[in-house]
PDB file of C-alpha atoms in Angstrom:
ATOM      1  CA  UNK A  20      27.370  46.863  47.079  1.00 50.00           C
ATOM      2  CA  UNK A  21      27.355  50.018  45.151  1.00 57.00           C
ATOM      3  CA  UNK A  22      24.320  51.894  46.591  1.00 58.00           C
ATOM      4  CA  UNK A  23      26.000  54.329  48.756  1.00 59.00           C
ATOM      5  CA  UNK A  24      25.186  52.400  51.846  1.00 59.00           C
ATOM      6  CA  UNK A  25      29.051  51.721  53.557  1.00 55.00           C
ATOM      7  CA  UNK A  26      27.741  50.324  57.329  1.00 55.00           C
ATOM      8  CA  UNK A  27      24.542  49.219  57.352  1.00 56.00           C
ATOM      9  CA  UNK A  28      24.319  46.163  58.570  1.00 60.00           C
ATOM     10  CA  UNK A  29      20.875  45.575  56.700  1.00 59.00           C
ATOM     11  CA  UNK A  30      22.240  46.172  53.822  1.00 65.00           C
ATOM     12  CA  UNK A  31      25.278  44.458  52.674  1.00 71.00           C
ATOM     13  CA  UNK A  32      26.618  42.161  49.976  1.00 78.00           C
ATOM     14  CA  UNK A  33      27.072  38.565  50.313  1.00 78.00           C
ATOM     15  CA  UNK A  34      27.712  35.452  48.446  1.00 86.00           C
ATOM     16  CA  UNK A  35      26.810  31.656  49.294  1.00 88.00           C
ATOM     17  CA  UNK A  36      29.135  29.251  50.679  1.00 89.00           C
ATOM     18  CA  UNK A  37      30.990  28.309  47.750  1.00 92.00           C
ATOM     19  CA  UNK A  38      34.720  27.720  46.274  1.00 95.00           C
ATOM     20  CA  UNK A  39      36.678  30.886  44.700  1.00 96.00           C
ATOM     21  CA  UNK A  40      33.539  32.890  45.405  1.00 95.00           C
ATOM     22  CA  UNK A  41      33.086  36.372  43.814  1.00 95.00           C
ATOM     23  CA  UNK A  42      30.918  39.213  42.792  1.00 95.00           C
ATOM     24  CA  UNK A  43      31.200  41.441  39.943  1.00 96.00           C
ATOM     25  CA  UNK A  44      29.850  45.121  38.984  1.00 95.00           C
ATOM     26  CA  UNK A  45      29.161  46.060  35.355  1.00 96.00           C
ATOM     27  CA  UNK A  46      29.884  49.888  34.722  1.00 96.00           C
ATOM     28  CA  UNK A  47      27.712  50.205  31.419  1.00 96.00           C
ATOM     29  CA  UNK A  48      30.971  51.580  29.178  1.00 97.00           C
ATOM     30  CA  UNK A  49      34.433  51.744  29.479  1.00 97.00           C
ATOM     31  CA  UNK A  50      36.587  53.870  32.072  1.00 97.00           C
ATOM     32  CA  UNK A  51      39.565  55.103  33.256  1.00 98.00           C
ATOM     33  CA  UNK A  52      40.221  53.277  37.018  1.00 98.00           C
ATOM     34  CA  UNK A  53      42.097  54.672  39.165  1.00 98.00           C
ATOM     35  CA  UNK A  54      41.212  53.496  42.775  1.00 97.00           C
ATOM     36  CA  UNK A  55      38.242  51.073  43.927  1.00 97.00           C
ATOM     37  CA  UNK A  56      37.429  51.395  47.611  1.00 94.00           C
ATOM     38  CA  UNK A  57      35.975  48.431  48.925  1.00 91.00           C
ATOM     39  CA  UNK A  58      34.142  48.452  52.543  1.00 88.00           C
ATOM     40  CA  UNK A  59      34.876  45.610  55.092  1.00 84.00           C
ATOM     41  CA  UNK A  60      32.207  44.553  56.945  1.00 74.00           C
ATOM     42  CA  UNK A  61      33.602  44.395  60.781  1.00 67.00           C
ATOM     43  CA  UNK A  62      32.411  42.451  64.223  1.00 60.00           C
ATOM     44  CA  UNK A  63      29.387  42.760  65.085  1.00 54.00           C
ATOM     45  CA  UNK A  64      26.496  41.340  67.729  1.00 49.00           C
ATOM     46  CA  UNK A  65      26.492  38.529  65.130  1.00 52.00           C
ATOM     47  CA  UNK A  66      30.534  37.393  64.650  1.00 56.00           C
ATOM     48  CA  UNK A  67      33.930  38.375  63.378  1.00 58.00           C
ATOM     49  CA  UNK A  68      32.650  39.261  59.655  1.00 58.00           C
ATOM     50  CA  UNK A  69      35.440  41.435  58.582  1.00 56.00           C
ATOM     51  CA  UNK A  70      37.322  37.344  58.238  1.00 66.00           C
ATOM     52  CA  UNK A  71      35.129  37.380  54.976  1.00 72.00           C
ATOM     53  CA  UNK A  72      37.448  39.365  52.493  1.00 81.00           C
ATOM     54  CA  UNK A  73      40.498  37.956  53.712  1.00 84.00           C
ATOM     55  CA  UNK A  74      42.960  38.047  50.670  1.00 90.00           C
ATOM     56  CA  UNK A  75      40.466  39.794  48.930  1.00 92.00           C
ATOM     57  CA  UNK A  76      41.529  40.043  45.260  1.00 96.00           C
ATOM     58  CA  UNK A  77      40.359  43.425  42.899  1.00 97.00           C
ATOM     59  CA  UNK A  78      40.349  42.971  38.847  1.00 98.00           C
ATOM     60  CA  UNK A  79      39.618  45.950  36.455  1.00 98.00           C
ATOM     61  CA  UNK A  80      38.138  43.621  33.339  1.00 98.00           C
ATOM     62  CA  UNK A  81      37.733  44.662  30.106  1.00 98.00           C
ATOM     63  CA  UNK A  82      34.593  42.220  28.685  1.00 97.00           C
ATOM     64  CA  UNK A  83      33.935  44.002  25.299  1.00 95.00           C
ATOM     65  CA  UNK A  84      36.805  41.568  23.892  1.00 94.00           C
ATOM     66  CA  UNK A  85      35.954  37.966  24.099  1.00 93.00           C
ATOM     67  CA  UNK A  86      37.397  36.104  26.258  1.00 94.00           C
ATOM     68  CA  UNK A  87      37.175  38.589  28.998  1.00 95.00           C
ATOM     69  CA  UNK A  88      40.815  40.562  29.541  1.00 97.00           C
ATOM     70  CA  UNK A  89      41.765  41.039  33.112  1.00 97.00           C
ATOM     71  CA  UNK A  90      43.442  44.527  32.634  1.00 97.00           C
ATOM     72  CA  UNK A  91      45.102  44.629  36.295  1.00 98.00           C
ATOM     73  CA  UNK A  92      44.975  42.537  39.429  1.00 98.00           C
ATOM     74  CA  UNK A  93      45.593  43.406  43.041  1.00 97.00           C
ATOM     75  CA  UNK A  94      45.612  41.465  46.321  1.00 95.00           C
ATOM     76  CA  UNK A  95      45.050  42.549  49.748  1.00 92.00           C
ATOM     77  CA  UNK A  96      47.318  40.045  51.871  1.00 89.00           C
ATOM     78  CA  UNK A  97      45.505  39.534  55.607  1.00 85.00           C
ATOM     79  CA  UNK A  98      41.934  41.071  56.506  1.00 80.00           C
ATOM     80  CA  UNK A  99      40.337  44.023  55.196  1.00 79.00           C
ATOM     81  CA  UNK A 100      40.299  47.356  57.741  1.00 77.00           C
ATOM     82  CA  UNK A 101      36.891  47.682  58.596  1.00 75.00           C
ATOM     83  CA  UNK A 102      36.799  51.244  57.117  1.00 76.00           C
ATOM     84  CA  UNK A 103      37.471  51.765  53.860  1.00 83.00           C
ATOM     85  CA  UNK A 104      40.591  50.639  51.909  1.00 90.00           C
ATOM     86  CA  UNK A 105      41.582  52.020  48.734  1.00 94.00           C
ATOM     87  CA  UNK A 106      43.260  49.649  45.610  1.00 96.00           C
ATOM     88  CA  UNK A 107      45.244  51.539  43.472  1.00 98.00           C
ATOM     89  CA  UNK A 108      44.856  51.063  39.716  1.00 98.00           C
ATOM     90  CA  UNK A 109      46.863  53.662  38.225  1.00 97.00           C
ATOM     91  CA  UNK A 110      44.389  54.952  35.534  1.00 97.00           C
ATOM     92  CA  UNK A 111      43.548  51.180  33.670  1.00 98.00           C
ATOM     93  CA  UNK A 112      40.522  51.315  31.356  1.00 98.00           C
ATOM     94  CA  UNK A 113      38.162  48.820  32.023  1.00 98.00           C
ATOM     95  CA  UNK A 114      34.395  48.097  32.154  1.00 98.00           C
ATOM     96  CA  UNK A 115      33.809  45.893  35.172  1.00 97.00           C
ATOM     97  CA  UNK A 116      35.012  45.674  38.613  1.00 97.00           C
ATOM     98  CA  UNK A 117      35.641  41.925  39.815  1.00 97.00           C
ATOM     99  CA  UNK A 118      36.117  40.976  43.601  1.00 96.00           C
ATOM    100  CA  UNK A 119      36.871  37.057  44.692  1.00 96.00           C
ATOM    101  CA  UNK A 120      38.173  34.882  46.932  1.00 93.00           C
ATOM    102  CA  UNK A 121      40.095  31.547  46.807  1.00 94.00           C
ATOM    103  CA  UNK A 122      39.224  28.688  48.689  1.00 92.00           C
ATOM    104  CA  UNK A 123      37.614  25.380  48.769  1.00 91.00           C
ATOM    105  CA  UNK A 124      34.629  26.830  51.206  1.00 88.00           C
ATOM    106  CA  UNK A 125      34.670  30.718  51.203  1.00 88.00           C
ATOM    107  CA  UNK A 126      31.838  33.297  51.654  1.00 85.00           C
ATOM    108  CA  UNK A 127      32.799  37.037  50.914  1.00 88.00           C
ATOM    109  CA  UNK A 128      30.246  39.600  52.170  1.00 84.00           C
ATOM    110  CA  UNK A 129      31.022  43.496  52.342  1.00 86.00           C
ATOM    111  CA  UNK A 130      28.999  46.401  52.685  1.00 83.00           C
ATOM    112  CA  UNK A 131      29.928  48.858  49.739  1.00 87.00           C
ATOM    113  CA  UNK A 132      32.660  49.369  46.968  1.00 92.00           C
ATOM    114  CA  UNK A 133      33.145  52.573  45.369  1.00 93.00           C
ATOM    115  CA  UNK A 134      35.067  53.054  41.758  1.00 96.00           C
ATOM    116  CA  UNK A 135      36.658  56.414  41.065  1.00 96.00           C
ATOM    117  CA  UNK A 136      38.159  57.665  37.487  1.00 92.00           C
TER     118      UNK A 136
END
């Protein structure tokens, strides 16, 4: 998920079955966000994967207060371009990156996400 790899289809991220799945990066400090690009992973020989990160939600989180802050939240609304699409933050200091899903049964599997200062 964060290892430079954006369409390799051996090398991807990917939770279990689960309700409100997620998966969560830990940037060792605090930073200033101001876009995360996350990677959609698209049809292949396999299935339709890209359906994975529909209504994708991105938090900035700030963890060094307890309990965890969510600093900002964005949506994507639909399915995820295959390529890469960029979320916005605006410059939010934070010191993870959280992506989920809602949904009784959900899996959400990508290939890369990339956060930029």
């Amino acid at each position: 998920g964060i290892d430079g790899n954006r369409y390799d289809e051996m090398n991807m991220v990917h939770t279990t079955w689960q309700p409100n799945p997620w998966w969560k990066v830990d940037l060792k400090g605090m930073f200033c966000i101001d876009t995360v690009v996350f990677f959609n992973r698209g049809e292949t020989v396999w299935g339709n994967f890209e359906y994975h990160a529909k209504d994708l939600i991105v938090e900035v989180l700030n963890s060094e207060v307890s309990p965890t802050v969510v600093v900002k939240k964005l949506q994507f609304d639909g399915i995820p371009p295959v390529g890469g699409v960029t979320f916005n933050f605006g410059g939010v200091w934070g010191n993870e990156v959280k992506l989920s899903l809602q949904g009784e049964s959900r899996l959400l599997m990508f290939y890369e996400v990339e956060v930029y200062p």
